[in-house]
PDB file of C-alpha atoms in Angstrom:
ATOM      1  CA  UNK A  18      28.090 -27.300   3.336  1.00 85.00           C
ATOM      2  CA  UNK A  19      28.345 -23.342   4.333  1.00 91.00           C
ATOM      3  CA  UNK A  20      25.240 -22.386   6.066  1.00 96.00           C
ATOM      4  CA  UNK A  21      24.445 -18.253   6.051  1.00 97.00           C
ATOM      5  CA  UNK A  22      22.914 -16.937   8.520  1.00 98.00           C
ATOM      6  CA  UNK A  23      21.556 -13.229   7.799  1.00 98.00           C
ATOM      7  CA  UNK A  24      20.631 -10.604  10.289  1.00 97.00           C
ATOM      8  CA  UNK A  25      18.221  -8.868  11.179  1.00 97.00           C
ATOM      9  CA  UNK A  26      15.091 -10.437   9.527  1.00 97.00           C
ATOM     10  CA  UNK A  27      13.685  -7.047   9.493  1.00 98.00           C
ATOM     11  CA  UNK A  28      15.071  -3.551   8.932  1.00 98.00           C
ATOM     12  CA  UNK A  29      12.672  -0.486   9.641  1.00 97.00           C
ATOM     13  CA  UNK A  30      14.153   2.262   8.843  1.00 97.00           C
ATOM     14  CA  UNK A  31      13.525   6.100   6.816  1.00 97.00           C
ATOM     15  CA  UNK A  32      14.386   7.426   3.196  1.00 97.00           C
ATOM     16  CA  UNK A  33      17.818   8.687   3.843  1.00 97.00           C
ATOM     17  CA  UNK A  34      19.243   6.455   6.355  1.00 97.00           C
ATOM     18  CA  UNK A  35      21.708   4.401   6.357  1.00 98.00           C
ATOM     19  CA  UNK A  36      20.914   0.450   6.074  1.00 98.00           C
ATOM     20  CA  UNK A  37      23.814  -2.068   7.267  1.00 98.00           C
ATOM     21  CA  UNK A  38      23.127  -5.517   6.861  1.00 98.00           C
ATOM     22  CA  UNK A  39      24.780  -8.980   7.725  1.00 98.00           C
ATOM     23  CA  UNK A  40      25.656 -12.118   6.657  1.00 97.00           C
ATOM     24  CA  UNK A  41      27.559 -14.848   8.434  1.00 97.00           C
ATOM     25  CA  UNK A  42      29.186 -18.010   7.069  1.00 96.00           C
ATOM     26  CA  UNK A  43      29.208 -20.885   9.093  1.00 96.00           C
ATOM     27  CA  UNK A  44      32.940 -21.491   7.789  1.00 93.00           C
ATOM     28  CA  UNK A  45      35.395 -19.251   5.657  1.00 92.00           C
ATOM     29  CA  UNK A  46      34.309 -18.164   2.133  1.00 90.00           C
ATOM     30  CA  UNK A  47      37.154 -18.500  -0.043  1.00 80.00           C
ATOM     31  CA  UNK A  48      38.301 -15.751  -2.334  1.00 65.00           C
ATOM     32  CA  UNK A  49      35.468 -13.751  -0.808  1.00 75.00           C
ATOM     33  CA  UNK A  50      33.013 -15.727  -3.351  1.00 94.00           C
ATOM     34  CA  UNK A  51      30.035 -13.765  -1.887  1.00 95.00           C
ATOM     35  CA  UNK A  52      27.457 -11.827  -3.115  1.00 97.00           C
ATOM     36  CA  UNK A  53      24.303  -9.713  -2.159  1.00 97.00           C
ATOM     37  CA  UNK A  54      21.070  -9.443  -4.347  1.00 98.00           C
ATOM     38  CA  UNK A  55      18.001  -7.357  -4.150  1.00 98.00           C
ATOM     39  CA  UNK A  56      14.625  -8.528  -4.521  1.00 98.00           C
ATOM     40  CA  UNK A  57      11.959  -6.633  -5.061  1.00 98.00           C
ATOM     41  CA  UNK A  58       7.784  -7.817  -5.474  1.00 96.00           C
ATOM     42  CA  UNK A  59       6.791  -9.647  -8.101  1.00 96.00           C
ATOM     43  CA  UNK A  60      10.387  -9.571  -9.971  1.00 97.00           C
ATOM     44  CA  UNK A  61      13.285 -11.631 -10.256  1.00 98.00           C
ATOM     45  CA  UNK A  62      16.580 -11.210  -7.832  1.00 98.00           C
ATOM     46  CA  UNK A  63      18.994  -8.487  -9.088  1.00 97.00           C
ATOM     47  CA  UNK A  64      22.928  -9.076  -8.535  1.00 97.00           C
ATOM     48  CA  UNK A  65      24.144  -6.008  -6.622  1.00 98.00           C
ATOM     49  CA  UNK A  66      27.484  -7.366  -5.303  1.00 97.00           C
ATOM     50  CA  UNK A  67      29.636 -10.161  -5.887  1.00 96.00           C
ATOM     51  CA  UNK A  68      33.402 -10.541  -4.716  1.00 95.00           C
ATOM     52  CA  UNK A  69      32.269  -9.181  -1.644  1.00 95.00           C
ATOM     53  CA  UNK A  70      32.734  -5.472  -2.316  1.00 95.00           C
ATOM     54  CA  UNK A  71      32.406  -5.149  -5.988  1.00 96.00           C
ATOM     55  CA  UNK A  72      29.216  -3.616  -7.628  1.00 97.00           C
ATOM     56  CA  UNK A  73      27.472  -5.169 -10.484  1.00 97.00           C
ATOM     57  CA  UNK A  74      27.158  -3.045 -13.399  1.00 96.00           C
ATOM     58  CA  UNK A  75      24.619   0.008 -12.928  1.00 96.00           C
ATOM     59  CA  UNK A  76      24.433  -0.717  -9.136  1.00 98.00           C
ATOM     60  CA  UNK A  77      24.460   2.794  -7.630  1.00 98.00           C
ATOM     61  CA  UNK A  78      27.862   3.946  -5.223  1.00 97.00           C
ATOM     62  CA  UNK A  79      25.190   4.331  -2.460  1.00 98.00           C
ATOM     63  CA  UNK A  80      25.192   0.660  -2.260  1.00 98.00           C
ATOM     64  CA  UNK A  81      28.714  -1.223  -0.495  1.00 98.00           C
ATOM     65  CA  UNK A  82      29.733  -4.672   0.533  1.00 96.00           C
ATOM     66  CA  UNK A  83      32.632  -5.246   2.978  1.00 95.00           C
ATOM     67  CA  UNK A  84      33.976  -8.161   5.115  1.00 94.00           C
ATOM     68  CA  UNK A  85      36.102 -11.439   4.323  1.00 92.00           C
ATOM     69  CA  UNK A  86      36.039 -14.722   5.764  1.00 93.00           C
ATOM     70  CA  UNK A  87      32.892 -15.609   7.512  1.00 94.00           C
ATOM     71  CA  UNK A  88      31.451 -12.122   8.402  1.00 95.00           C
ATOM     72  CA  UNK A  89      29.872  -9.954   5.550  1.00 96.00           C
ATOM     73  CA  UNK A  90      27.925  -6.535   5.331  1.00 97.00           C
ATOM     74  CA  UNK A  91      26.217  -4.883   2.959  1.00 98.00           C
ATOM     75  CA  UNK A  92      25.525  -1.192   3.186  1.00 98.00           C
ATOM     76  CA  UNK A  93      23.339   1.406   1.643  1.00 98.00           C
ATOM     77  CA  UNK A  94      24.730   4.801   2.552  1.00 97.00           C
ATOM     78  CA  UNK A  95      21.240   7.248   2.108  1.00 97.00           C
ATOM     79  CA  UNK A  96      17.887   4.772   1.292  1.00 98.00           C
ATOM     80  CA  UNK A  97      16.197   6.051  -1.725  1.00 97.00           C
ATOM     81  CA  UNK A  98      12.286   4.687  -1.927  1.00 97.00           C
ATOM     82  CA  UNK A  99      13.167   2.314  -4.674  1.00 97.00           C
ATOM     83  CA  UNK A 100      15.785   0.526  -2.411  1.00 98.00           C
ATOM     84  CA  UNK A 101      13.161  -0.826   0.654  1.00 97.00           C
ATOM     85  CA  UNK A 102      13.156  -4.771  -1.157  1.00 98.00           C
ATOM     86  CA  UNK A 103      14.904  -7.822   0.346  1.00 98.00           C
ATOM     87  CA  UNK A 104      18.168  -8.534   0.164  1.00 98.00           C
ATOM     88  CA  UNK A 105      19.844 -12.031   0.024  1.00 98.00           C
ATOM     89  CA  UNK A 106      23.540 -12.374   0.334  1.00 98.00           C
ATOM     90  CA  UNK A 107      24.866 -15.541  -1.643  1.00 97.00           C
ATOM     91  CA  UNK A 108      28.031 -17.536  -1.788  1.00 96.00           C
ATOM     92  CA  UNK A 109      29.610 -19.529  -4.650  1.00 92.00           C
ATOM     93  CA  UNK A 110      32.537 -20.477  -5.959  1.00 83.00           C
ATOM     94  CA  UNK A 111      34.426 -22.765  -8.726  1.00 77.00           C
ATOM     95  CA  UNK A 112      31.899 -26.075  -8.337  1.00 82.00           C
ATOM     96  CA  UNK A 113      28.270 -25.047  -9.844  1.00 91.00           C
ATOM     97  CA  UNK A 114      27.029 -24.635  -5.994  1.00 93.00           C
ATOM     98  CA  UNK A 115      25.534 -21.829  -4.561  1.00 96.00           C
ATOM     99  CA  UNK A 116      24.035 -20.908  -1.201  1.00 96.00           C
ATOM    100  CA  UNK A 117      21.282 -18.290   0.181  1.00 97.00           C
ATOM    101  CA  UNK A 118      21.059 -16.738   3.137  1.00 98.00           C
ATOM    102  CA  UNK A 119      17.634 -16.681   4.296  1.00 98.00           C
ATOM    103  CA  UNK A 120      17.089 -12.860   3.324  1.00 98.00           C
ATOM    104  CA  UNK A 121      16.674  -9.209   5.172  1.00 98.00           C
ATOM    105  CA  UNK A 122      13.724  -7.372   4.601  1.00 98.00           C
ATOM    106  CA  UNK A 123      14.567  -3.618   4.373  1.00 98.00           C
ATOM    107  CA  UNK A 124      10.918  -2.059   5.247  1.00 97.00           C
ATOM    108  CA  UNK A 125       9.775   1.686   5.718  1.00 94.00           C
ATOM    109  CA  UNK A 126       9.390   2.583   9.318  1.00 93.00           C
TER     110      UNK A 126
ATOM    111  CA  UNK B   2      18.717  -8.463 -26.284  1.00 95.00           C
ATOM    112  CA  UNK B   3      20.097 -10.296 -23.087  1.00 96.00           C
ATOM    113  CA  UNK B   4      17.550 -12.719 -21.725  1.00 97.00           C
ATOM    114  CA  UNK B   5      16.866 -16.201 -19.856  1.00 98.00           C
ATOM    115  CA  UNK B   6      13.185 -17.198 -20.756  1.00 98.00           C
ATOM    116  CA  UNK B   7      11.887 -20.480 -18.378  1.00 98.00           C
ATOM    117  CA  UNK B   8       9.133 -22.419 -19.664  1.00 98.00           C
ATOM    118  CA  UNK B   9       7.404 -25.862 -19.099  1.00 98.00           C
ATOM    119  CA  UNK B  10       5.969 -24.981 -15.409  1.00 97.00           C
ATOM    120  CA  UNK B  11       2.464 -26.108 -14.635  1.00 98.00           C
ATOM    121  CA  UNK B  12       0.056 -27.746 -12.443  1.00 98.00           C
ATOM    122  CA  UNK B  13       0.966 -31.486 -11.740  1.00 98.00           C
ATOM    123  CA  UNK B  14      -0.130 -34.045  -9.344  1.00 98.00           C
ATOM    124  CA  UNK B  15       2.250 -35.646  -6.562  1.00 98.00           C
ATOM    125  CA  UNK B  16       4.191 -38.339  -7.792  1.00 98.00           C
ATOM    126  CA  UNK B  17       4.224 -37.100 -11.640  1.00 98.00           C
ATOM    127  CA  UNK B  18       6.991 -35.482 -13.503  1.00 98.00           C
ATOM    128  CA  UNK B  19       7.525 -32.081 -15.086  1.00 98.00           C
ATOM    129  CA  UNK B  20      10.659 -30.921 -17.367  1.00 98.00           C
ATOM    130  CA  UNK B  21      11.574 -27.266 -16.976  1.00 98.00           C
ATOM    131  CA  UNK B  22      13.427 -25.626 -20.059  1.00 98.00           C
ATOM    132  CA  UNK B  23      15.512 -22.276 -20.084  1.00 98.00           C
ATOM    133  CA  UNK B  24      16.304 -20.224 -23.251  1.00 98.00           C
ATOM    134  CA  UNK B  25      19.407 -18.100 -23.098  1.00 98.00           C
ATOM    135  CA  UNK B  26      19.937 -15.423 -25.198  1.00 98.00           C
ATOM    136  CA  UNK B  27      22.328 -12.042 -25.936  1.00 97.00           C
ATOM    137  CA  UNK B  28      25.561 -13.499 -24.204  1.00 97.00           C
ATOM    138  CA  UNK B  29      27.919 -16.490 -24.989  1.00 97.00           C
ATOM    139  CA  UNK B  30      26.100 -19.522 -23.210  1.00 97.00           C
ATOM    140  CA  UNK B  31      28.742 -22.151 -23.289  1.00 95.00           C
ATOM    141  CA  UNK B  32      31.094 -19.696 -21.485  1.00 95.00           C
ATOM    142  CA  UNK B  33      29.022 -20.341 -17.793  1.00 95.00           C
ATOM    143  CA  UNK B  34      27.822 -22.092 -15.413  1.00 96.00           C
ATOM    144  CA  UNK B  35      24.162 -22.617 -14.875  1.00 97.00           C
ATOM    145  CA  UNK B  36      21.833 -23.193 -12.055  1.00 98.00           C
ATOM    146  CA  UNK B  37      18.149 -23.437 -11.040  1.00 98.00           C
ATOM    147  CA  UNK B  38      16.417 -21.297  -7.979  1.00 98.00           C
ATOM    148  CA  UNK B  39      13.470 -21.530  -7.129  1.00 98.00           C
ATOM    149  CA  UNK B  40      11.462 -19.332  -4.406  1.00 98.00           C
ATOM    150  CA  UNK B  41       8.116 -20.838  -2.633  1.00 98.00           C
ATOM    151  CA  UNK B  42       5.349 -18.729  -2.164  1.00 96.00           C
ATOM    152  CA  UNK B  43       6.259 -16.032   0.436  1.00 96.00           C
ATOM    153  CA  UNK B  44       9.324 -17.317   1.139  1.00 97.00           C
ATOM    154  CA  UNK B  45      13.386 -16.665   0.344  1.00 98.00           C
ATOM    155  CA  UNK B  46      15.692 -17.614  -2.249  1.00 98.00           C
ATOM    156  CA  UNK B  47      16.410 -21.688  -2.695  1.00 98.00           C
ATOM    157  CA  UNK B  48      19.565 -23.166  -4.819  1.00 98.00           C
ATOM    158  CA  UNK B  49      18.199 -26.312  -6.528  1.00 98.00           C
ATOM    159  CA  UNK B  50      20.644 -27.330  -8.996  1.00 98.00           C
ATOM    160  CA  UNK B  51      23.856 -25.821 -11.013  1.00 98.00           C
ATOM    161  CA  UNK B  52      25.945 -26.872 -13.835  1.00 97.00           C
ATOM    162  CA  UNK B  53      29.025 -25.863 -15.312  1.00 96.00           C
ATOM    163  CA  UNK B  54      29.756 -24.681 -18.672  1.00 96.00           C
ATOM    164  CA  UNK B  55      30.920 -28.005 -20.593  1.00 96.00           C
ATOM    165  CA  UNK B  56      28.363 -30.204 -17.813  1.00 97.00           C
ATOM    166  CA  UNK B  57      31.262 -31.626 -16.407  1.00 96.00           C
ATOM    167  CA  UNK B  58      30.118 -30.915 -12.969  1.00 96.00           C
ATOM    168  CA  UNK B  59      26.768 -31.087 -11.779  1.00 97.00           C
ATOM    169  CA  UNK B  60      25.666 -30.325  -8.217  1.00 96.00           C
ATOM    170  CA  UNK B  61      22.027 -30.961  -6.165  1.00 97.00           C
ATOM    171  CA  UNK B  62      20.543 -29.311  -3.309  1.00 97.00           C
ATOM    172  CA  UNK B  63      19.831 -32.370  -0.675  1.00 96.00           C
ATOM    173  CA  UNK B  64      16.281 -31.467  -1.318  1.00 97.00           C
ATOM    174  CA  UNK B  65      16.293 -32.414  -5.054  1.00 98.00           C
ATOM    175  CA  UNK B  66      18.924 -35.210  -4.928  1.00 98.00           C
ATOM    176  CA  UNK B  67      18.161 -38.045  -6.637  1.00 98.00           C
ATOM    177  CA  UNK B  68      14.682 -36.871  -8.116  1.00 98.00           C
ATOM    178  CA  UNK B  69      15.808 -33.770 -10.168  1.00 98.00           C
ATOM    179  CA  UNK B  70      18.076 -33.636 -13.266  1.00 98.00           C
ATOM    180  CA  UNK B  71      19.394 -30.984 -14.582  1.00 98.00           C
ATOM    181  CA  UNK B  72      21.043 -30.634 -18.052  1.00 98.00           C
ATOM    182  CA  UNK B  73      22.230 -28.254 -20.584  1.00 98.00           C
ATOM    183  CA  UNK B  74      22.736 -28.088 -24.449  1.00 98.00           C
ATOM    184  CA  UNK B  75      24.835 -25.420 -25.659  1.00 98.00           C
ATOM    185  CA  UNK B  76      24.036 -26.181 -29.774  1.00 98.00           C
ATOM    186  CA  UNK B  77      20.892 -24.641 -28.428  1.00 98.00           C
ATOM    187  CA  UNK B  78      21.942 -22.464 -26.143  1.00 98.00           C
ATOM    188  CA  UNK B  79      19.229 -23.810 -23.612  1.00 98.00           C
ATOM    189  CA  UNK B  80      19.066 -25.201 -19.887  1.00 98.00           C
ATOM    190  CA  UNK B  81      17.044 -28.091 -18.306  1.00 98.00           C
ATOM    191  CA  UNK B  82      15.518 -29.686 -15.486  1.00 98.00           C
ATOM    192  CA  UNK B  83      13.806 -32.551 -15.347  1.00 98.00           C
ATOM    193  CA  UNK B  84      11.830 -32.715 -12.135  1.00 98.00           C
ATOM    194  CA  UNK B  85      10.738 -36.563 -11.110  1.00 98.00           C
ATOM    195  CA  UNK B  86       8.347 -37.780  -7.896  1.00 98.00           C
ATOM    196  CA  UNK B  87       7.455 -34.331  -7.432  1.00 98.00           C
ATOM    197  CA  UNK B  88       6.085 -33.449  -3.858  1.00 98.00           C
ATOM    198  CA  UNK B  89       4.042 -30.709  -2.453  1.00 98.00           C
ATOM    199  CA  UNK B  90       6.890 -29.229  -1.067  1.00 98.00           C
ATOM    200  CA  UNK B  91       8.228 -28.874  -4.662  1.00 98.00           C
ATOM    201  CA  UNK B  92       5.953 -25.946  -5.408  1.00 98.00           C
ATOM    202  CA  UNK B  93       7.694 -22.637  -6.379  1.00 98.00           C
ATOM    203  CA  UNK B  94       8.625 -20.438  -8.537  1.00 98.00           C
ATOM    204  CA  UNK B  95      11.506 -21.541 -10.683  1.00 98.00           C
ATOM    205  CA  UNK B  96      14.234 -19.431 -11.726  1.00 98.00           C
ATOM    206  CA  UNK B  97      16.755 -20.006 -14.638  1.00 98.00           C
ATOM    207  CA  UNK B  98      19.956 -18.004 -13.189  1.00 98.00           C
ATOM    208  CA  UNK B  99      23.549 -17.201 -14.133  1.00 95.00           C
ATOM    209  CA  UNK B 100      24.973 -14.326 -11.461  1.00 83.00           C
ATOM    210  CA  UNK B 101      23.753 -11.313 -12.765  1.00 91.00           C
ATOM    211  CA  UNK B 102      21.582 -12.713 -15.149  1.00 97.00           C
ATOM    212  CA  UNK B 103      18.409 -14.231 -13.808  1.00 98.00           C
ATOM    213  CA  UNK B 104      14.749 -14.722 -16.034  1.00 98.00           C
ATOM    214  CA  UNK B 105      11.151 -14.295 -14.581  1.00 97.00           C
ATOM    215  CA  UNK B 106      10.213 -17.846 -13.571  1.00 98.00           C
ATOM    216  CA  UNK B 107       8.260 -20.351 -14.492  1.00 98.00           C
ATOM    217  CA  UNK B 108       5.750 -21.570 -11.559  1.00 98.00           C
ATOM    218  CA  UNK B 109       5.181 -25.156 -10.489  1.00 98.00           C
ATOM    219  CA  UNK B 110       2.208 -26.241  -8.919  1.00 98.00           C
ATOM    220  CA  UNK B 111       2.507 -29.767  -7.059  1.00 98.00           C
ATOM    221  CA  UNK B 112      -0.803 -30.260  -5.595  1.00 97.00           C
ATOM    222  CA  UNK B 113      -3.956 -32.962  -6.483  1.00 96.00           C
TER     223      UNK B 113
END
């Protein structure tokens, strides 16, 4: 069973900065099955990545996901207000399994 | 219009059972897999169960195994999860979930 491990817990950081997150597998991904969600109070996770680098539909270009194998990242180029949430990164694959990482809050310093 | 709607959450004493139900709507159900999240209060994102389009393979979080069911019938476009010996530990919000498709929940309550 892939275990991922997320980093940091927190992020403090300003509107217009630039957030880079992690995510590491405790073995390979294959086919770069991984994907990053956004979750916001109160409402339900939103996909913003899957295939490791390819945005959902209507996810903004200010928001990228990079890596391959066990080490993933998930940038946001310029933080709008709307984007401090949490953000889970995810893997799955061909068998009806998934797997969370344990989340990165994204807060307002 | 596009939706997963959850239903059949509640408050239910240790021990008892509960059976979750998920209406799909707006897209071609019996084209995807399907799973079950659920999210305790305050806490992250938890995989219970998934299923594949024609339920030809099923797969359990550890957590569930055993105690938890999960099925699907595509005549009615609609998910299910029938939740046995449930435990205090069991109480969440439950999501109905395909990738970029996810509903609002439907809480369970496990307490006496």
């Amino acid at each position: 069973e892939i275990v991922l491990t997320q980093s940091p817990g927190t992020l403090s950081l300003s509107p217009g900065e630039r957030a880079t997150l992690s995510c590491r597998a405790s073995q390979s991904v294959s086919s770069s099955y991984l994907a990053w969600y956004q979750q916001k109070p109160g409402q339900a996770p939103r996909l913003l990545i899957y295939g490791a680098s390819s945005r959902a539909t209507g996810i903004p270009d200010r928001f990228s996901g990079s890596g391959s194998g066990t080490d993933f990242t998930l940038t946001i180029s310029r933080l709008e207000p709307e984007d401090f949430a949490v953000y889970y990164c995810q893997q799955y694959g061909s068998s009806p399994r998934w797997t969370f990482g344990q989340g990165t809050k994204v807060e307002i310093k | 219009e596009v939706q997963l709607v959850e239903s059949g959450g509640g408050l239910v004493q240790p021990g008892r059972s509960l059976r979750l139900s998920c209406a799909a709507s707006g897209f071609t159900f019996d084209d995807y897999a399907m799973h079950w999240v659920r999210q305790a209060p305050g806490k992250g994102l938890e995989w219970v169960s998934g299923i594949s389009w024609n339920s030809g393979s099923i797969g359990y979080a550890d957590s569930v195994k055993g105690r938890f069911t999960i099925s699907r019938d595509n005549a009615k476009n609609s998910l299910y999860l029938q939740m046995n010996s449930l435990r205090a530990e069991d109480t969440a919000l439950y999501y109905c979930a395909k990738d970029d498709l996810w509903g609002q929940g439907t809480l369970v309550t496990v307490s006496s």
